[in-house]
XYZ file of C-alpha atoms in Angstrom:
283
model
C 51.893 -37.807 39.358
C 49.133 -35.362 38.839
C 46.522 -38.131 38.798
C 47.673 -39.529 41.301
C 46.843 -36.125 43.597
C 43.517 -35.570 41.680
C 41.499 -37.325 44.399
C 43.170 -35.318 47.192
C 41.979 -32.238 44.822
C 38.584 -33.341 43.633
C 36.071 -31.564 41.971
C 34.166 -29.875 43.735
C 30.327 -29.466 42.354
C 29.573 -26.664 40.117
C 34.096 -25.838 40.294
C 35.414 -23.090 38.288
C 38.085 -24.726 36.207
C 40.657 -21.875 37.103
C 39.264 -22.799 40.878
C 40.636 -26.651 40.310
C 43.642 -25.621 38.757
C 44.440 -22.890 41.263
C 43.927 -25.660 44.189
C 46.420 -28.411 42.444
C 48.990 -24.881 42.362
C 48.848 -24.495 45.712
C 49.206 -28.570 46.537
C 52.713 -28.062 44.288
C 53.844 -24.837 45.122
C 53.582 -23.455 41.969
C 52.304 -20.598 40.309
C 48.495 -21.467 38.726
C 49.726 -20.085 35.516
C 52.730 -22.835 35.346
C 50.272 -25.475 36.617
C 48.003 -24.959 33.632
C 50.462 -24.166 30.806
C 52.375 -27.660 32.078
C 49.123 -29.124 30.431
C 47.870 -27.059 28.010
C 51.506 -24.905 27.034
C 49.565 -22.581 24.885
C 47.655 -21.917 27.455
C 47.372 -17.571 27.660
C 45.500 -17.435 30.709
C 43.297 -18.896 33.346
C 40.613 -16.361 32.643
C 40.921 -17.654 28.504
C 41.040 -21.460 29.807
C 37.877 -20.925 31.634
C 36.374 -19.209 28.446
C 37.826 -20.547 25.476
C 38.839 -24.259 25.941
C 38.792 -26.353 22.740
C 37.722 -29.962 22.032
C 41.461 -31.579 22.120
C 42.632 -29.556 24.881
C 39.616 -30.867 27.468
C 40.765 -34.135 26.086
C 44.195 -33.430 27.262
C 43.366 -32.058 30.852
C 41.250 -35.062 31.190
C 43.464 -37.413 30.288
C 46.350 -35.485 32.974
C 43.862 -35.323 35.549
C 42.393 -38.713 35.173
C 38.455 -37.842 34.937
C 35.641 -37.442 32.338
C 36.078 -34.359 29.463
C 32.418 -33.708 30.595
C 33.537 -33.330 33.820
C 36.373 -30.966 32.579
C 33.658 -29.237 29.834
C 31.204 -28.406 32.435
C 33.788 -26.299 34.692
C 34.056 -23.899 31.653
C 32.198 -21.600 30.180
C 32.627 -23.140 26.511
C 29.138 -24.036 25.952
C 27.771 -20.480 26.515
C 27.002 -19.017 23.435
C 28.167 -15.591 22.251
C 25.178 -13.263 23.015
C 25.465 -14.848 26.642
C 28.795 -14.374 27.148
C 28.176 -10.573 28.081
C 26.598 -11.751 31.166
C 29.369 -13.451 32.459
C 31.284 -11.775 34.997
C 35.359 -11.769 35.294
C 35.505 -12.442 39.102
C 32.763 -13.905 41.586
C 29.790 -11.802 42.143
C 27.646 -13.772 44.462
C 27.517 -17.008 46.448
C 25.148 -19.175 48.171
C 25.839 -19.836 51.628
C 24.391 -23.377 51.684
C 26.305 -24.882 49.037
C 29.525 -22.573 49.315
C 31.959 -24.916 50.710
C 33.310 -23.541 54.114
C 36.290 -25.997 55.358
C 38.675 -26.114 51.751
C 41.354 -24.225 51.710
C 42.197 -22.444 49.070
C 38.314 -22.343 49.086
C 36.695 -23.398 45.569
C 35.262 -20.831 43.439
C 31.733 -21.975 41.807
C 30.911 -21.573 38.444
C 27.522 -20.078 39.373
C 29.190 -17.532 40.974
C 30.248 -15.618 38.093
C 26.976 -15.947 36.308
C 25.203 -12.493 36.182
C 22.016 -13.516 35.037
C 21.279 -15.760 38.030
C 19.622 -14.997 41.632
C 18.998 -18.481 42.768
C 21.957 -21.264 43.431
C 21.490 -23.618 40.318
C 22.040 -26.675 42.633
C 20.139 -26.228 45.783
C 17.670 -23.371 44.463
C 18.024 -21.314 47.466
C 19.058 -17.330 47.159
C 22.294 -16.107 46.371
C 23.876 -13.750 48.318
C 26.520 -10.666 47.681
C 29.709 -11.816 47.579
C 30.649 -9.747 50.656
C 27.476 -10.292 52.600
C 26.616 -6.699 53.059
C 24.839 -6.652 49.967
C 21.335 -4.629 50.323
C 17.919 -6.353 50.134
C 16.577 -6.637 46.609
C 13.214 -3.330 46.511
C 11.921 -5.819 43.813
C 10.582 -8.886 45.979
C 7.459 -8.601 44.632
C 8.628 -9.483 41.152
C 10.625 -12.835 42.238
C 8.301 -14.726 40.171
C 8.474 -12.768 37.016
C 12.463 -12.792 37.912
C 12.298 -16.902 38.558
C 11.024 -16.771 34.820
C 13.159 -14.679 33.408
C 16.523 -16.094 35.439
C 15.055 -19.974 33.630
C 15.293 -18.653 30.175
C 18.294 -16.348 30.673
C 19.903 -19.622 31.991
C 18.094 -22.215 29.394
C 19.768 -20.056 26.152
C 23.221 -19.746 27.901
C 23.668 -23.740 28.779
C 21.599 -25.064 26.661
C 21.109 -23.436 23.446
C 17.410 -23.420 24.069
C 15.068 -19.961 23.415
C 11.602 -19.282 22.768
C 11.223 -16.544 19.579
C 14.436 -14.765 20.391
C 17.637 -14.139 22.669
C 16.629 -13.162 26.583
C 19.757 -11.782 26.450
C 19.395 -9.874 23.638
C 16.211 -8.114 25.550
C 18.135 -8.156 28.912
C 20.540 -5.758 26.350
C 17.651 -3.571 24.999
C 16.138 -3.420 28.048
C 19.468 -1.350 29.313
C 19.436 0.940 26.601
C 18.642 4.891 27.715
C 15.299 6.388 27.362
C 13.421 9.653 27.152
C 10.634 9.356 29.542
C 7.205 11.323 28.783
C 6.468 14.093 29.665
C 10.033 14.478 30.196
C 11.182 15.716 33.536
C 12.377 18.656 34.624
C 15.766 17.915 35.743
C 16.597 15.415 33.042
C 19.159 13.266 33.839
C 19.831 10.882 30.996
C 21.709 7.984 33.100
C 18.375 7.623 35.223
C 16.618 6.343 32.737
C 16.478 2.881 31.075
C 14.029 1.228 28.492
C 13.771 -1.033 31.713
C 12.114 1.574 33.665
C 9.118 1.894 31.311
C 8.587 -1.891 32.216
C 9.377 -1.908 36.125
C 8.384 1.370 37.337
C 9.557 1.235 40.327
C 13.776 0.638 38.924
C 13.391 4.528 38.129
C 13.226 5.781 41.968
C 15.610 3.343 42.906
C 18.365 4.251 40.640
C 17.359 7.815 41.679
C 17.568 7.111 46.103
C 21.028 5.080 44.656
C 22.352 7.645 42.469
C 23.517 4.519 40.412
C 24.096 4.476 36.791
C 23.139 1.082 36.068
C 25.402 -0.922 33.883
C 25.406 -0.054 29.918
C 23.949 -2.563 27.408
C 27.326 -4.099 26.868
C 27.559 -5.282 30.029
C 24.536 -6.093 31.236
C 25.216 -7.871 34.628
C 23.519 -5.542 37.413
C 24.197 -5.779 40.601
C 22.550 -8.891 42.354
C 19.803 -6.212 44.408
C 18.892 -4.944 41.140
C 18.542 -8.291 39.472
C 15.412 -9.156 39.564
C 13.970 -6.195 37.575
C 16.317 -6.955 34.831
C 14.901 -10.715 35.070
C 11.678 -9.985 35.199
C 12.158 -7.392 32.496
C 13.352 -10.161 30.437
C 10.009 -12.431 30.690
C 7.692 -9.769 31.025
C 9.206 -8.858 26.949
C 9.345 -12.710 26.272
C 5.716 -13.361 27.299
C 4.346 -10.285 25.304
C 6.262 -10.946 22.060
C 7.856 -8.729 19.322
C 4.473 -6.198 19.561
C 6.071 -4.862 22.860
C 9.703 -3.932 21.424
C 7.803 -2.036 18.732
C 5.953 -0.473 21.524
C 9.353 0.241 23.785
C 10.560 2.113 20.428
C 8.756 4.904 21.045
C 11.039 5.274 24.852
C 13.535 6.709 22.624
C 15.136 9.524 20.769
C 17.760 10.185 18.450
C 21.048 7.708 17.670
C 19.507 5.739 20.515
C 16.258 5.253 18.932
C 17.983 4.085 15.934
C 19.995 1.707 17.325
C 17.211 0.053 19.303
C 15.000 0.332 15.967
C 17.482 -1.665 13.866
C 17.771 -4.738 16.886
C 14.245 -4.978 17.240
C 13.879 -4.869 12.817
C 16.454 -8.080 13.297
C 14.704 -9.288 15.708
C 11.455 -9.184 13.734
C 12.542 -10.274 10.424
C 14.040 -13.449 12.214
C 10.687 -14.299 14.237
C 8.652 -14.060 11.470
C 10.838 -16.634 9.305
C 11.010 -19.146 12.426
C 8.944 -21.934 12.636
C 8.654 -21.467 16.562
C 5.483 -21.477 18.411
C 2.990 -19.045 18.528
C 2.551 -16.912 21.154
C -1.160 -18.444 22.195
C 0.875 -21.962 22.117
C 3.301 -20.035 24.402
C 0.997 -18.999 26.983
């Protein structure tokens, strides 16, 4: 019976798993949560199904939905690898008006929506937009190229396992960790500061006019306004190579200044055993 509806409740490009099964709910009357666990009945969650899925159970909602376990596999987020996983959100963040679909209800939710370290729609390349529409023009246009960079190797290490001579995420990380700025101000306020800043000057008097305490290294999805500085953060580290983490070191005091010493020690003693590229070859 369920395959026999699937076409009516296709997939719709770039679908959110918990998006398709939330749609076949509301064609049944049923609760999502009862649609999925009459598939998968160890199913927790459709937050864990879009996270977690294994090999046998994409078989089985392929084979109950009548389509391709790639086609299944690429609505999740089981490919993303661990140190990317922070920058996926838990609810949309963003959209992109051209690609959106406008006329379904329930309307689909795109997997690109939830993805925190993009600024561009993956399928049509055009900008994404603020979820609610009211979202305030990004002060960091004149980076977009620098971001463009940095949002392609965010993206290439999350969905494709692919990286240059370390994690972009791991930077985007760093890169949110506080920082003493020299000479220090004033009127120190620790949560204006970020190791970001001392890349992209400018992120300083923005967070300042915002009074915004920008997201902690944890959780490193900023708002998408803000975006670009992380992204261009992120290539801006990537082009220069380990040298300029040794150099950001000195941004720091104290516990923090530990911490961010012994990542960027890891991060060292792992380049230099790699048998990546140089840096000239990357350039």
């Amino acid at each position: 019976m369920l395959a026999a509806i699937a076409g009516s409740t296709g997939v719709h490009t770039d679908e959110l798993l918990s998006s398709w099964i939330r749609r076949h709910a509301e064609f049944y009357a049923v609760p999502p949560l009862a649609m999925l666990r009459h598939c998968l009945p160890e199913a927790l969650s459709l937050h864990a199904a879009d996270r977690s899925l294994n090999d046998g159970q994409i078989l089985r909602l392929a084979a109950i939905f009548s389509t391709e376990p790639a086609v299944v596999r690429r609505m999740t987020f089981s490919n993303v690898g661990p140190s990317s996983r922070r920058l996926v959100a838990g609810k949309p963040l963003q959209s992109c008006s051209a690609r959106h679909p406008g006329d379904h209800e329930p309307r689909p939710v795109l997997r690109s929506q939830l993805l925190g370290w993009r600024i561009t729609c993956p399928l049509c390349g055009g900008l994404l937009r603020h979820i609610s529409r009211h979202g305030p023009p990004s002060p960091f246009g004149h980076y977009h190229n620098a971001a463009l960079r940095g949002e392609r190797l965010l993206d290439d290490e999350a969905e494709r396992g692919v990286r240059t001579w370390t994690s972009p995420a791991e930077i985007a990380r760093l890169l949110l960790m506080r920082r003493v700025p020299k000479p220090v101000p004033r009127r120190y306020e620790p949560w204006r500061f970020r190791v970001l800043g001392a890349i992209i000057p400018d992120l300083d008097g923005v967070v300042a006019t915002e009074r915004r305490n920008l997201s902690p290294p944890a959780s490193p999805i900023l708002p998408l306004h803000l975006r670009p500085a992380l992204l261009a953060g992120v290539a801006i580290v990537e082009r220069a190579g380990p040298e300029m983490l040794q150099m950001l070191r000195g941004q720091m005091m104290g516990q923090n200044k530990a911490r961010f010493s012994s990542a960027i020690d890891e991060i060292t003693t792992l380049t230099s055993r790699s048998v990546a590229p140089s840096q000239l070859q990357l350039i």
